[in-house]
Each structure stands twice: as C-alpha cells, then as structure tokens.
Short mmCIF file of C-alpha atoms in Angstrom, two decimals:
data_model
loop_
_atom_site.label_atom_id
_atom_site.label_comp_id
_atom_site.label_asym_id
_atom_site.label_seq_id
_atom_site.Cartn_x
_atom_site.Cartn_y
_atom_site.Cartn_z
CA UNK M 1 3.08 -10.54 9.35
CA UNK M 2 3.11 -7.28 7.42
CA UNK M 3 0.09 -5.70 5.75
CA UNK M 4 -0.24 -2.86 3.29
CA UNK M 5 -3.06 -0.70 4.63
CA UNK M 6 -4.46 2.82 4.67
CA UNK M 7 -3.48 5.23 7.43
CA UNK M 8 -5.62 8.33 7.77
CA UNK M 9 -3.92 11.72 7.94
CA UNK M 10 -5.51 15.13 8.28
CA UNK M 11 -9.11 16.12 8.96
CA UNK M 12 -10.35 15.30 5.50
CA UNK M 13 -10.40 11.82 4.04
CA UNK M 14 -6.78 11.65 2.89
CA UNK M 15 -4.79 8.48 3.43
CA UNK M 16 -1.22 7.23 3.32
CA UNK M 17 -0.59 3.72 2.14
CA UNK M 18 1.80 2.16 4.63
CA UNK M 19 3.46 -1.14 5.37
CA UNK M 20 2.59 -1.94 8.97
CA UNK M 21 2.74 -4.89 11.36
CA UNK M 22 -0.62 -6.67 11.70
CA UNK M 23 -0.61 -6.31 15.47
CA UNK M 24 -0.37 -2.50 15.29
CA UNK M 25 -3.45 -0.33 15.40
CA UNK M 26 -4.53 1.59 12.30
CA UNK M 27 -2.82 4.83 13.35
CA UNK M 28 0.18 3.02 14.87
CA UNK M 29 3.83 3.18 13.87
CA UNK M 30 4.39 2.11 10.29
CA UNK M 31 7.39 0.32 8.84
CA UNK M 32 7.47 2.43 5.67
CA UNK M 33 5.25 4.85 3.79
CA UNK M 34 4.70 3.43 0.31
CA UNK M 35 1.97 5.60 -1.17
CA UNK M 36 -0.72 8.24 -0.91
CA UNK M 37 -4.45 8.13 -1.70
CA UNK M 38 -6.95 11.00 -1.88
CA UNK M 39 -10.45 9.66 -2.66
CA UNK M 40 -12.01 13.15 -2.91
CA UNK M 41 -9.75 14.35 -5.74
CA UNK M 42 -9.15 10.78 -6.96
CA UNK M 43 -5.36 11.16 -6.73
CA UNK M 44 -2.99 8.30 -6.08
CA UNK M 45 0.78 8.12 -5.69
CA UNK M 46 2.41 4.72 -5.30
CA UNK M 47 6.06 3.90 -4.69
CA UNK M 48 6.17 0.86 -6.99
CA UNK M 49 9.62 -0.52 -6.04
CA UNK M 50 8.80 -0.40 -2.33
CA UNK M 51 5.36 -2.01 -2.78
CA UNK M 52 6.78 -4.76 -5.01
CA UNK M 53 9.52 -5.41 -2.44
CA UNK M 54 6.99 -5.83 0.37
CA UNK M 55 4.80 -8.08 -1.80
CA UNK M 56 7.81 -10.29 -2.57
CA UNK M 57 8.49 -10.58 1.15
CA UNK M 58 4.93 -11.80 1.73
CA UNK M 59 3.04 -8.67 2.74
CA UNK M 60 -0.74 -8.86 2.31
CA UNK M 61 -2.66 -5.80 1.06
CA UNK M 62 -6.03 -4.98 2.60
CA UNK M 63 -9.07 -4.96 0.32
CA UNK M 64 -8.99 -1.24 -0.45
CA UNK M 65 -5.23 -1.16 -1.00
CA UNK M 66 -5.58 -4.21 -3.25
CA UNK M 67 -8.19 -2.38 -5.37
CA UNK M 68 -6.04 0.77 -5.59
CA UNK M 69 -2.99 -1.30 -6.55
CA UNK M 70 -4.96 -3.27 -9.11
CA UNK M 71 -6.06 -0.06 -10.86
CA UNK M 72 -2.44 1.07 -10.97
CA UNK M 73 -1.32 -2.25 -12.47
CA UNK M 74 1.00 -3.28 -9.65
CA UNK M 75 -0.07 -6.92 -9.76
CA UNK M 76 0.80 -7.07 -13.47
CA UNK M 77 4.31 -5.90 -12.55
CA UNK M 78 4.44 -8.34 -9.64
CA UNK M 79 3.48 -11.32 -11.80
CA UNK M 80 5.99 -10.30 -14.48
CA UNK M 81 8.76 -10.11 -11.87
CA UNK M 82 7.77 -13.49 -10.45
CA UNK M 83 7.92 -15.19 -13.87
CA UNK M 84 11.33 -13.64 -14.57
CA UNK M 85 12.69 -15.00 -11.30
CA UNK M 86 11.53 -18.54 -12.02
#
C-alpha cells in the first residue's frame, strides 16, 4: 500500500510530500516526490497531476498531508475527475 506522507529535509522544519510504501521508514526511499511544504513561511507546492494519479491508484494521505491537500483543493479536483469517469 502506498501513502502520501511528509519527509523531512534540512535542519529546519521543511518537508517534501512524497509517495512512499507503507513499510518504509519516514526517511526511507520514496516512490516519487509530489510536493513541498514549509510550515515556517507557510509555502506549499503540490504536483497536482501526480497526486491525483496516486489517489486514483488507491494511495492514502496521512492526516497532515490530507489537511494540506484539502486547503489546496485537491479533493475537489479528485471528486470532479471521479464523477467524469463514471
């Protein structure tokens, strides 16, 4: 199973949003980098097509990634794509 989770990088609290296998540790090898999150400066970059692709394949976001994605409106896009497919 694949999860979308935060992976810490650097000394300060700066994170990459990555798609990673559940069995891997937090700093383990990721499948793909799909975003960036800086809570200090409140900056976020999300690769929408990649995140939507992983969500369609059944990836589960962690709580924090879910909140970040929700603010960006990814789940609105995801539900729109799902209704168009059906």
